[in-house]
Short mmCIF file of C-alpha atoms in Angstrom, two decimals:
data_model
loop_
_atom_site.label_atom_id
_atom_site.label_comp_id
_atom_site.label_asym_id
_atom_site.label_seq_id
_atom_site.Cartn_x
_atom_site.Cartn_y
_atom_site.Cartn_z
CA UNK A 18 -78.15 180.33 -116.92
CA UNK A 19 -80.83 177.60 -117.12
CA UNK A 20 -78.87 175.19 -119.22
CA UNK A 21 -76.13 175.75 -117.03
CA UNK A 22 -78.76 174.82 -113.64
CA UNK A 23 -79.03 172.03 -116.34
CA UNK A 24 -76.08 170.97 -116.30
CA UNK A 25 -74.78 170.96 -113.06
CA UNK A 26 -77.93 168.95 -112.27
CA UNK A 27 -77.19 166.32 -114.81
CA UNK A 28 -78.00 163.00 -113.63
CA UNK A 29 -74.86 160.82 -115.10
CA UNK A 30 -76.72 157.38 -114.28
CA UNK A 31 -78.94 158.10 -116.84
CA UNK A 32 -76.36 157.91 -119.58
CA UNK A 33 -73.11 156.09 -117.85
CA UNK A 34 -71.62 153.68 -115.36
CA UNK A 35 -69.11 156.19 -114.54
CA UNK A 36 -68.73 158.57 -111.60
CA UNK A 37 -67.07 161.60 -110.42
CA UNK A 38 -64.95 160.96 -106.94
CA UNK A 39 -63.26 164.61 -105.39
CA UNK A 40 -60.69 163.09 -103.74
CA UNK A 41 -59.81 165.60 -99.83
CA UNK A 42 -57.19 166.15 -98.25
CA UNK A 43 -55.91 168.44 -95.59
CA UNK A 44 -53.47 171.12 -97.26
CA UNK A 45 -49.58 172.34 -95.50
CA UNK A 46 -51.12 174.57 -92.86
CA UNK A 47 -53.65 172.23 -91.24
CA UNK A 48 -56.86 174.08 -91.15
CA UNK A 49 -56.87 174.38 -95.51
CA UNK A 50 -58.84 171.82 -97.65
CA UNK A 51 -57.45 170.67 -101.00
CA UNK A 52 -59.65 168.72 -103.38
CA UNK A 53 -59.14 167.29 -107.27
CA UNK A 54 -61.36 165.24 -108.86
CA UNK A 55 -61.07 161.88 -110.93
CA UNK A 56 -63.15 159.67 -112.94
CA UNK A 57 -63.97 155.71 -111.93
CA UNK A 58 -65.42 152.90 -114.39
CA UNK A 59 -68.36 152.55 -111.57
CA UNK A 60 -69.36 152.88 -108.06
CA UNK A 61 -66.71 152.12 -105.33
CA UNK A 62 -68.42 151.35 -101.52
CA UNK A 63 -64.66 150.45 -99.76
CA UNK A 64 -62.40 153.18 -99.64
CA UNK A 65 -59.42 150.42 -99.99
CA UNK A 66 -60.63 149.91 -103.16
CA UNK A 67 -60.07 153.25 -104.38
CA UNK A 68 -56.89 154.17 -106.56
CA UNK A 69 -54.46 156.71 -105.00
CA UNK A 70 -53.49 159.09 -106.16
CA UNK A 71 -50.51 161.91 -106.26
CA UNK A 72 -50.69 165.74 -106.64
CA UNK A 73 -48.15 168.86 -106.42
CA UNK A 74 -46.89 169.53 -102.55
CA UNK A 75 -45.28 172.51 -103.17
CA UNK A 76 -47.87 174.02 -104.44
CA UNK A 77 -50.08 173.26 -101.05
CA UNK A 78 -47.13 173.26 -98.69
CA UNK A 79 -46.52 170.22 -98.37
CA UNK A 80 -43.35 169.51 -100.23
CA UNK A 81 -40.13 170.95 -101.76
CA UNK A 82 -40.64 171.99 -105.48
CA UNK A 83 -37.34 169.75 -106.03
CA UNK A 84 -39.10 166.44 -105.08
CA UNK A 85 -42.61 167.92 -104.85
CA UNK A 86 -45.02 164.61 -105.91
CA UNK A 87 -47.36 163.56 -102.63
CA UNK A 88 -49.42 160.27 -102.61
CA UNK A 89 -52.90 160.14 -102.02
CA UNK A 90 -54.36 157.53 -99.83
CA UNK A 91 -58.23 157.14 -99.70
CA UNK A 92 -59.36 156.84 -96.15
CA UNK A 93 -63.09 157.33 -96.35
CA UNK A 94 -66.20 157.56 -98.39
CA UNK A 95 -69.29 159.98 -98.57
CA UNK A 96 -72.27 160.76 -100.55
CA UNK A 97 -71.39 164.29 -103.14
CA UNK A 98 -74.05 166.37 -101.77
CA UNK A 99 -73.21 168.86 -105.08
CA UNK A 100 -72.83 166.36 -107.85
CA UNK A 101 -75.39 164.16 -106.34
CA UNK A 102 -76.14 160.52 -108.20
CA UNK A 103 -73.55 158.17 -107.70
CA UNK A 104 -71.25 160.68 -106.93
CA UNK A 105 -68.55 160.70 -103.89
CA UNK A 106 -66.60 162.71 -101.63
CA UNK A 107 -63.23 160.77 -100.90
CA UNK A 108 -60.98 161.58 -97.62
CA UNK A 109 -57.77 161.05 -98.09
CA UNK A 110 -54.28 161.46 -95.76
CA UNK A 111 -50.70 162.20 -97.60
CA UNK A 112 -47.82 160.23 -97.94
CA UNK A 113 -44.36 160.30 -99.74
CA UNK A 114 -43.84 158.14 -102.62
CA UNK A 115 -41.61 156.07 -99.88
CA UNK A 116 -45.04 155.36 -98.00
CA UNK A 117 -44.03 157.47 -95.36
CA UNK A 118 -46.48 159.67 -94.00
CA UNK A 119 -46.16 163.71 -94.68
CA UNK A 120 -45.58 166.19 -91.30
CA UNK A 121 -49.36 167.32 -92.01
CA UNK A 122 -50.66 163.95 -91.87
CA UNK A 123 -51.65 163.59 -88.18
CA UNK A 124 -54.35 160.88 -89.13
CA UNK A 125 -51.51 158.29 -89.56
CA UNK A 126 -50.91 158.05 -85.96
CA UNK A 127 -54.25 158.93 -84.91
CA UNK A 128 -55.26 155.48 -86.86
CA UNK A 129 -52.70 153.70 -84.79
CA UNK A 130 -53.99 155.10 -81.32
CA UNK A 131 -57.75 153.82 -82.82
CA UNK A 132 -56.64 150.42 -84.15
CA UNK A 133 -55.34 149.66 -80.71
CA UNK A 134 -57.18 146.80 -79.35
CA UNK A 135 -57.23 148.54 -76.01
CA UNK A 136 -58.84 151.27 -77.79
CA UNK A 137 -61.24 149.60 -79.64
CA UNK A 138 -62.19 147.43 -76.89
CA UNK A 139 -63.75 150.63 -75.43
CA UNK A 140 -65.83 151.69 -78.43
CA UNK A 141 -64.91 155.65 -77.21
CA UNK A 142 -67.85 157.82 -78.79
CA UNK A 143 -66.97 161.90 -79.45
CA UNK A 144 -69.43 164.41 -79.99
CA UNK A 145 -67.66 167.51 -81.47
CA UNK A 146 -68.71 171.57 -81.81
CA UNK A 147 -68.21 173.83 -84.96
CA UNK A 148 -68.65 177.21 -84.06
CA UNK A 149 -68.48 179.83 -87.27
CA UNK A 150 -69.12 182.74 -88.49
CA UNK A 151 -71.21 183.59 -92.45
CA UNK A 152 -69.31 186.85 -93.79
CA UNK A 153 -70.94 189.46 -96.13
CA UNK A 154 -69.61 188.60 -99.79
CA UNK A 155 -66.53 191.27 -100.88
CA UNK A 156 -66.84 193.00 -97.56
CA UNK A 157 -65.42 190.80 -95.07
CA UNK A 158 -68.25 191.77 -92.62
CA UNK A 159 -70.49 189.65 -90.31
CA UNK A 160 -73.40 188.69 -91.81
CA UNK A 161 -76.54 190.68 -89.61
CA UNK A 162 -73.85 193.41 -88.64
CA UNK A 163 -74.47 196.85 -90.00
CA UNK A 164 -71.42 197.38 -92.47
CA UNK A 165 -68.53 199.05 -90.20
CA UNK A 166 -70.65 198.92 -87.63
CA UNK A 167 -71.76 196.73 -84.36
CA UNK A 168 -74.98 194.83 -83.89
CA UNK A 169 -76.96 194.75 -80.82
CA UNK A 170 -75.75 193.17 -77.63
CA UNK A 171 -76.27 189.66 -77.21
CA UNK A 172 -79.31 188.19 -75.83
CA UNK A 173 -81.67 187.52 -78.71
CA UNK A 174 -79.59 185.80 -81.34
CA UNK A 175 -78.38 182.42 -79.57
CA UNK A 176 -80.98 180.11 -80.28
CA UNK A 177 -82.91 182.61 -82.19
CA UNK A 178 -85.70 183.10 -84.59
CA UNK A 179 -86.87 185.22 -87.15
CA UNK A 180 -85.70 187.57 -89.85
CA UNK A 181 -83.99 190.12 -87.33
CA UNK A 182 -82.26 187.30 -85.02
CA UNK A 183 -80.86 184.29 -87.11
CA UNK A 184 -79.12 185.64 -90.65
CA UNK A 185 -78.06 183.32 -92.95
CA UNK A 186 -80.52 180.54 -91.66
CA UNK A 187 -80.76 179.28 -96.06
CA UNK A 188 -77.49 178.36 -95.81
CA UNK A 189 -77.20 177.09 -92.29
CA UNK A 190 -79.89 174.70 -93.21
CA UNK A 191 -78.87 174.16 -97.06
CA UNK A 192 -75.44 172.70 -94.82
CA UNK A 193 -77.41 170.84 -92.72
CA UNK A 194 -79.14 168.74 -95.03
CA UNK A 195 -76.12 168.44 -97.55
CA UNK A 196 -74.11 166.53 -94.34
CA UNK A 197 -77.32 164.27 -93.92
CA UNK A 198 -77.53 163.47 -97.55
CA UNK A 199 -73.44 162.95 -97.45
CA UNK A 200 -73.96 160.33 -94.51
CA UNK A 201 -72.10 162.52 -92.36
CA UNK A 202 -73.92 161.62 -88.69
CA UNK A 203 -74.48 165.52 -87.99
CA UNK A 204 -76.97 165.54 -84.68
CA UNK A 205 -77.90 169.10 -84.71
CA UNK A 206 -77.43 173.22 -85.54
CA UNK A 207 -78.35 176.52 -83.56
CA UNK A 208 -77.53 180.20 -83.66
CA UNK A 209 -74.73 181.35 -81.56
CA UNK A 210 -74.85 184.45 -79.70
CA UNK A 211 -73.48 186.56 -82.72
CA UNK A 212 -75.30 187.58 -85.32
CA UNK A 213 -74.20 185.92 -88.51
CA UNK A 214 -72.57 183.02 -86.03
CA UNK A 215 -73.49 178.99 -85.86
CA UNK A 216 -72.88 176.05 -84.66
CA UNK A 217 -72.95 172.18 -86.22
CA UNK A 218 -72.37 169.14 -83.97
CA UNK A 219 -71.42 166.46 -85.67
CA UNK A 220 -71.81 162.34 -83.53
CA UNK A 221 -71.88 160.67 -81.72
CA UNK A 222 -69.21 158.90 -84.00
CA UNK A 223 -67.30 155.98 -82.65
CA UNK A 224 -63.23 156.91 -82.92
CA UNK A 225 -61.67 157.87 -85.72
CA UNK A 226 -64.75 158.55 -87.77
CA UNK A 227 -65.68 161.42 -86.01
CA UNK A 228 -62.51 163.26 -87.35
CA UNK A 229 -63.64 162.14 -90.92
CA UNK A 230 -67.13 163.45 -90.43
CA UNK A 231 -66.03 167.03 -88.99
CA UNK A 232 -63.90 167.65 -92.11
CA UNK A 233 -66.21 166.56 -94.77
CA UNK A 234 -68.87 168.88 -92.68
CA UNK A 235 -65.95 171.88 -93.06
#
C-alpha cells in the first residue's frame, strides 16, 4: 500500500513535460458527471487551446448506438486537486460531429445569454448553495444516523461542533480545500440541520463561471 500512496503521489514534473488533463462533461440525464482522461506534450492555460475530443453517447445517454460518436469541446480549466502538479481538470459541453450542440448541452445557449453585450455590460455576480448529504459506505444510511434508525431532532447540528454534532467534518473540509487548490472561488461551508448534511457556496462568480465552478465543486 505505500508504494501505491507512492504512486499516486508521483510528482510527473520531476521526470516530464507532460500532463494528465480529465476532460468533464455532464452525462444524458443532467445531474451525472462523465470524465476520461488524456495526455498533453505540456501545460495548456487557455481552454481554446485544448484538443477536443469525442467519446461513446450511447453509452452515457447521449446518443443512438447507430451514430453514437459525441465531440468534446473544452470550456474551462482548473487545478487537479487529486493528481496535483501540473495537472488539470477540463470542463467540457457536447456536440455532434456536425457542431451542433447535444439536447444535454444547456451551456450552449447559456453562453449566448452571457456573451450578450447587454449582459455583460451588467457584470451580473451569482452566489450559489449546495446542500448534501455524506452516506454510510454499503449501507445507504446518513452518516451520524443510527443504522435503521433516526437521529435526534434538529437543533444542535446546523452550524455545529464537535464529535456528536458535525459527522463527516474530514471530508467536508478535505472538499473544501481541494476547490481552493482547484481555483474554484468557493466562499464558505457549514453543517446543515441534518446530521451527516452540508452545505458549499461557491462565488461570487461573474456569469457563466459560476456554473463552471459549481460542477467542478460536484
Amino acid at each position: 500500500m505505500s508504494l501505491l500512496s507512492d504512486l499516486i503521489n508521483l510528482d510527473l514534473s520531476d521526470t516530464t513535460d507532460k500532463i494528465i488533463a480529465e476532460y468533464i462533461w455532464i452525462g444524458g440525464s443532467g445531474m451525472d458527471l462523465r470524465s476520461k482522461a488524456r495526455t498533453l506534450n505540456g501545460v495548456v492555460s487557455d481552454p481554446h487551446k485544448l484538443p477536443k475530443w469525442n467519446y461513446d453517447g450511447s453509452s452515457t445517454g447521449q446518443a443512438p448506438g447507430e451514430d453514437s460518436e459525441v465531440i468534446l469541446y473544452p470550456q474551462a480549466i482548473f487545478k487537479d486537486p487529486f493528481r496535483r502538479g501540473n495537472n488539470i481538470l477540463v470542463m467540457c459541453d457536447a456536440y455532434t460531429p456536425a457542431g451542433e450542440p447535444i439536447p444535454t448541452n444547456k451551456r450552449y445557449n447559456a453562453a449566448k445569454i452571457f456573451s450578450h453585450p447587454d449582459v455583460v455590460a451588467e457584470v451580473p455576480w451569482y452566489g450559489i448553495e449546495q446542500e448534501y448529504t455524506l452516506l454510510q459506505k454499503d449501507l445507504k444510511w446518513p452518516i451520524g444516523w443510527p443504522v435503521g434508525g433516526y437521529p435526534g431532532p434538529q437543533g444542535p447540528y446546523y452550524c455545529g461542533a464537535g464529535a456528536d454534532k458535525a459527522f463527516g467534518r474530514d471530508v467536508v473540509d478535505s472538499h473544501y480545500k481541494a476547490c481552493l487548490y482547484a481555483g474554484i472561488n468557493i466562499s464558505g461551508i457549514n453543517g446543515e440541520v441534518m446530521p451527516g448534511q452540508w452545505e458549499f457556496q461557491v462565488g461570487p462568480s461573474v456569469g457563466i463561471s459560476a456554473g463552471d465552478e459549481l460542477w467542478v465543486a460536484r
